[in-house]
Amino acid sequence: QVQLVESGGGLVQAGGPLRLSCAASGSIFSINAMGWYRQAPGKQRELVATIATRGSTNYADSVKGRFIISRDNAKNTVYLQMNSLKPEDTAVYYCNVPLFGVHYWGKGTLVTVSS
């Protein structure tokens, strides 16, 4: 079992930055990939970014060049630095850890970008 707790969401003006954090606890020794997904109102949940233990990353095309995913393995925490935010980035952002075929999710943190 893995527990994930997100923080850092809020209201921000378009063009501004915001940083999300996700702390993992529980059976964390086998964690490899960690990632962020988001779900906007009326839309399906979509991948934002992932990062492997050794640091290789993957980004959705819509956030490339604006968002940066990073992790602190000592703290079992993954971060999402979001820059140049757009109103279309408004969504609930979820932390995700796939482990032995099971996807663990946090409860999500709301990011609202005003125009």
Coordinates of N, CA and C in Angstrom, one line a residue:
Q1 N 0.8 -1.2 0.0 CA 0.0 0.0 0.0 C 0.9 1.2 0.0
V2 N 0.4 2.2 -0.8 CA 1.1 3.5 -0.8 C 0.1 4.6 -0.6
Q3 N 0.5 5.5 0.3 CA -0.4 6.7 0.5 C 0.3 7.9 -0.1
L4 N -0.5 8.7 -0.8 CA 0.0 9.9 -1.4 C -0.8 11.1 -1.0
V5 N -0.1 12.2 -0.6 CA -0.8 13.4 -0.2 C -0.2 14.6 -1.0
E6 N -1.1 15.2 -1.7 CA -0.7 16.4 -2.5 C -0.9 17.7 -1.8
S7 N -0.1 18.7 -2.2 CA -0.3 20.0 -1.6 C 0.2 21.0 -2.6
G8 N -0.2 22.3 -2.4 CA 0.3 23.4 -3.2 C -0.6 23.9 -4.2
G9 N -1.8 23.4 -4.4 CA -2.8 24.0 -5.3 C -3.3 25.3 -4.8
G10 N -4.1 25.9 -5.7 CA -4.6 27.2 -5.4 C -5.0 28.0 -6.6
L11 N -5.3 29.3 -6.3 CA -5.7 30.2 -7.4 C -4.5 31.0 -7.8
V12 N -4.3 31.1 -9.1 CA -3.2 31.9 -9.7 C -3.6 32.6 -10.9
Q13 N -3.0 33.7 -11.2 CA -3.3 34.4 -12.5 C -2.6 33.8 -13.6
A14 N -3.1 34.0 -14.8 CA -2.5 33.4 -16.0 C -1.1 34.1 -16.1
G15 N -0.2 33.2 -16.5 CA 1.2 33.6 -16.6 C 2.0 33.4 -15.4
G16 N 1.4 33.1 -14.3 CA 2.1 32.9 -13.0 C 2.6 31.5 -12.8
P17 N 3.3 31.3 -11.7 CA 3.8 30.0 -11.4 C 3.1 29.4 -10.2
L18 N 3.2 28.1 -10.0 CA 2.7 27.4 -8.9 C 3.5 26.1 -8.8
R19 N 3.7 25.7 -7.5 CA 4.5 24.4 -7.3 C 3.6 23.5 -6.5
L20 N 3.5 22.3 -7.0 CA 2.8 21.2 -6.3 C 3.8 20.2 -5.7
S21 N 3.4 19.6 -4.6 CA 4.2 18.6 -4.0 C 3.3 17.4 -3.7
C22 N 4.0 16.2 -3.7 CA 3.3 15.0 -3.3 C 4.2 14.1 -2.5
A23 N 3.8 13.9 -1.3 CA 4.6 13.0 -0.4 C 4.0 11.6 -0.4
A24 N 4.9 10.6 -0.5 CA 4.5 9.2 -0.5 C 4.9 8.6 0.8
S25 N 4.1 7.7 1.3 CA 4.4 6.9 2.5 C 3.8 5.5 2.3
G26 N 4.2 4.6 3.2 CA 3.8 3.3 3.1 C 4.8 2.4 2.5
S27 N 4.5 1.5 1.6 CA 5.4 0.6 0.9 C 6.1 1.3 -0.2
I28 N 7.0 2.2 0.2 CA 7.7 3.1 -0.8 C 9.0 2.6 -1.3
F29 N 9.5 1.5 -0.8 CA 10.8 1.0 -1.1 C 10.9 0.5 -2.6
S30 N 9.8 0.1 -3.1 CA 9.7 -0.5 -4.5 C 9.3 0.5 -5.5
I31 N 9.0 1.8 -5.1 CA 8.5 2.8 -6.0 C 9.6 3.1 -7.1
N32 N 9.2 3.1 -8.3 CA 10.0 3.5 -9.4 C 9.5 4.8 -9.9
A33 N 8.5 4.7 -10.8 CA 8.0 5.9 -11.4 C 7.0 6.7 -10.5
M34 N 7.0 8.0 -10.6 CA 6.0 8.8 -9.9 C 5.5 9.8 -10.9
G35 N 4.3 10.3 -10.8 CA 3.8 11.2 -11.8 C 2.7 12.0 -11.4
W36 N 2.3 12.9 -12.3 CA 1.2 13.8 -12.1 C 0.2 13.7 -13.2
Y37 N -1.1 13.6 -12.9 CA -2.2 13.6 -13.8 C -3.1 14.8 -13.5
R38 N -4.0 15.2 -14.4 CA -4.9 16.2 -14.1 C -6.3 15.9 -14.7
Q39 N -7.3 16.4 -14.1 CA -8.7 16.3 -14.7 C -9.4 17.6 -14.6
A40 N -9.7 18.1 -15.8 CA -10.5 19.3 -15.9 C -11.9 19.0 -15.8
P41 N -12.8 20.0 -15.5 CA -14.2 19.7 -15.4 C -14.8 19.2 -16.8
G42 N -15.5 18.1 -16.7 CA -16.1 17.6 -17.9 C -15.1 16.8 -18.8
K43 N -13.9 16.7 -18.4 CA -12.9 16.0 -19.2 C -12.3 14.8 -18.5
Q44 N -11.7 13.9 -19.3 CA -11.0 12.7 -18.7 C -9.7 13.1 -18.1
R45 N -9.3 12.3 -17.1 CA -8.1 12.4 -16.5 C -6.9 12.2 -17.5
E46 N -5.9 13.1 -17.5 CA -4.9 13.0 -18.5 C -3.5 13.1 -17.8
L47 N -2.5 12.4 -18.5 CA -1.2 12.5 -18.0 C -0.6 13.9 -18.1
V48 N 0.1 14.3 -17.1 CA 0.8 15.6 -17.2 C 2.3 15.3 -17.3
A49 N 2.9 14.6 -16.4 CA 4.3 14.3 -16.4 C 4.6 13.1 -15.5
T50 N 5.7 12.4 -15.9 CA 6.2 11.3 -15.0 C 7.7 11.4 -14.9
I51 N 8.2 10.8 -13.8 CA 9.6 10.8 -13.5 C 10.0 9.5 -12.9
A52 N 11.1 8.9 -13.4 CA 11.6 7.6 -12.9 C 12.6 7.9 -11.8
T53 N 12.9 6.8 -11.1 CA 13.8 6.9 -9.9 C 15.1 7.6 -10.3
R54 N 15.7 7.3 -11.4 CA 16.9 7.9 -11.8 C 16.8 9.2 -12.5
G55 N 15.5 9.7 -12.7 CA 15.4 11.1 -13.1 C 14.9 11.3 -14.6
S56 N 14.7 10.2 -15.3 CA 14.2 10.4 -16.7 C 12.8 10.8 -16.6
T57 N 12.4 11.7 -17.5 CA 11.1 12.4 -17.4 C 10.3 12.2 -18.7
N58 N 9.0 12.4 -18.6 CA 8.1 12.4 -19.7 C 7.0 13.4 -19.5
Y59 N 6.7 14.2 -20.5 CA 5.7 15.3 -20.4 C 4.7 15.2 -21.5
A60 N 3.5 15.6 -21.1 CA 2.4 15.8 -22.1 C 2.9 17.0 -23.0
D61 N 2.5 16.9 -24.3 CA 2.9 18.0 -25.2 C 2.4 19.4 -24.7
S62 N 1.2 19.4 -24.1 CA 0.6 20.6 -23.7 C 1.3 21.4 -22.6
V63 N 2.2 20.7 -21.9 CA 3.0 21.3 -20.8 C 4.5 21.4 -21.0
K64 N 5.0 20.8 -22.1 CA 6.4 20.8 -22.4 C 6.9 22.3 -22.5
G65 N 8.0 22.5 -21.8 CA 8.6 23.8 -21.8 C 8.0 24.7 -20.7
R66 N 7.0 24.3 -20.1 CA 6.3 25.2 -19.0 C 6.4 24.5 -17.7
F67 N 6.2 23.2 -17.6 CA 6.2 22.5 -16.4 C 7.5 21.7 -16.2
I68 N 7.9 21.5 -15.0 CA 9.1 20.7 -14.6 C 8.7 19.8 -13.5
I69 N 8.9 18.5 -13.7 CA 8.7 17.5 -12.7 C 10.1 17.1 -12.1
S70 N 10.1 16.9 -10.8 CA 11.3 16.6 -10.1 C 11.0 15.7 -8.9
R71 N 11.9 15.1 -8.3 CA 11.7 14.3 -7.1 C 12.8 14.3 -6.2
D72 N 12.5 14.1 -4.9 CA 13.5 14.0 -3.9 C 13.3 12.6 -3.3
N73 N 14.2 11.7 -3.7 CA 14.0 10.3 -3.2 C 14.2 10.1 -1.7
A74 N 15.0 11.0 -1.1 CA 15.3 10.9 0.3 C 14.0 11.3 1.1
K75 N 13.2 12.1 0.5 CA 12.0 12.6 1.1 C 10.7 11.9 0.6
N76 N 11.0 11.0 -0.4 CA 9.8 10.3 -1.1 C 8.8 11.3 -1.6
T77 N 9.2 12.3 -2.2 CA 8.4 13.4 -2.6 C 8.6 13.7 -4.1
V78 N 7.5 14.0 -4.8 CA 7.6 14.4 -6.2 C 7.0 15.8 -6.3
Y79 N 7.6 16.6 -7.1 CA 7.2 18.0 -7.3 C 6.8 18.3 -8.7
L80 N 5.9 19.3 -8.9 CA 5.6 19.8 -10.2 C 5.6 21.3 -10.2
Q81 N 6.7 21.8 -10.8 CA 6.8 23.2 -10.9 C 6.1 23.7 -12.2
M82 N 5.1 24.5 -12.1 CA 4.3 24.9 -13.2 C 4.5 26.4 -13.4
N83 N 5.0 26.7 -14.6 CA 5.3 28.1 -15.0 C 4.4 28.5 -16.2
S84 N 4.3 29.8 -16.4 CA 3.5 30.3 -17.5 C 2.1 29.6 -17.6
L85 N 1.4 29.6 -16.5 CA 0.2 28.9 -16.4 C -0.9 29.6 -17.3
K86 N -1.8 28.7 -17.8 CA -2.8 29.2 -18.7 C -4.2 28.8 -18.1
P87 N -5.2 29.5 -18.5 CA -6.6 29.1 -17.9 C -6.9 27.6 -18.2
E88 N -6.4 27.1 -19.4 CA -6.7 25.7 -19.7 C -5.9 24.7 -18.8
D89 N -5.0 25.2 -18.0 CA -4.4 24.3 -17.0 C -5.2 24.1 -15.8
T90 N -6.3 24.8 -15.7 CA -7.2 24.7 -14.5 C -7.7 23.2 -14.5
A91 N -7.5 22.6 -13.3 CA -7.9 21.2 -13.2 C -7.6 20.7 -11.7
V92 N -8.1 19.6 -11.4 CA -7.6 18.9 -10.2 C -6.4 18.1 -10.6
Y93 N -5.3 18.3 -9.9 CA -4.1 17.6 -10.2 C -3.9 16.4 -9.2
Y94 N -3.6 15.3 -9.7 CA -3.5 14.1 -8.9 C -2.0 13.5 -9.0
C95 N -1.5 13.1 -7.9 CA -0.3 12.4 -7.8 C -0.5 10.9 -8.1
N96 N 0.4 10.3 -8.8 CA 0.2 8.9 -9.1 C 1.4 8.1 -9.0
V97 N 1.3 6.9 -8.4 CA 2.4 5.9 -8.3 C 1.9 4.5 -8.8
P98 N 2.5 4.0 -9.9 CA 2.2 2.7 -10.3 C 3.1 1.7 -9.6
L99 N 2.6 0.6 -9.0 CA 3.4 -0.3 -8.2 C 2.8 -1.7 -8.3
F100 N 3.6 -2.6 -8.9 CA 3.2 -4.0 -9.1 C 1.8 -4.1 -9.7
G101 N 1.6 -3.3 -10.7 CA 0.3 -3.4 -11.5 C -0.8 -2.6 -10.9
V102 N -0.6 -1.9 -9.8 CA -1.7 -1.2 -9.2 C -1.3 0.3 -9.2
H103 N -2.3 1.2 -9.6 CA -2.1 2.6 -9.6 C -2.6 3.2 -8.3
Y104 N -1.8 3.8 -7.6 CA -2.2 4.5 -6.4 C -2.3 6.0 -6.7
W105 N -3.4 6.6 -6.1 CA -3.7 8.0 -6.4 C -3.8 8.8 -5.1
G106 N -3.4 10.1 -5.1 CA -3.7 11.0 -4.1 C -5.2 11.5 -4.2
K107 N -5.6 12.3 -3.3 CA -7.0 12.8 -3.4 C -7.1 14.0 -4.3
G108 N -6.0 14.5 -4.7 CA -6.0 15.6 -5.7 C -5.9 17.0 -5.0
T109 N -5.4 17.9 -5.8 CA -5.3 19.3 -5.3 C -5.8 20.2 -6.5
L110 N -6.6 21.2 -6.2 CA -7.2 22.0 -7.2 C -6.3 23.1 -7.6
V111 N -6.1 23.3 -8.9 CA -5.4 24.4 -9.5 C -6.3 25.2 -10.3
T112 N -6.5 26.5 -10.0 CA -7.4 27.4 -10.8 C -6.6 28.5 -11.4
V113 N -6.6 28.7 -12.7 CA -5.8 29.7 -13.3 C -6.8 30.7 -13.9
S114 N -6.8 31.9 -13.4 CA -7.7 33.0 -13.8 C -7.1 33.8 -15.0
S115 N -7.9 34.2 -15.9 CA -7.5 35.0 -17.1 C -7.4 36.5 -16.8

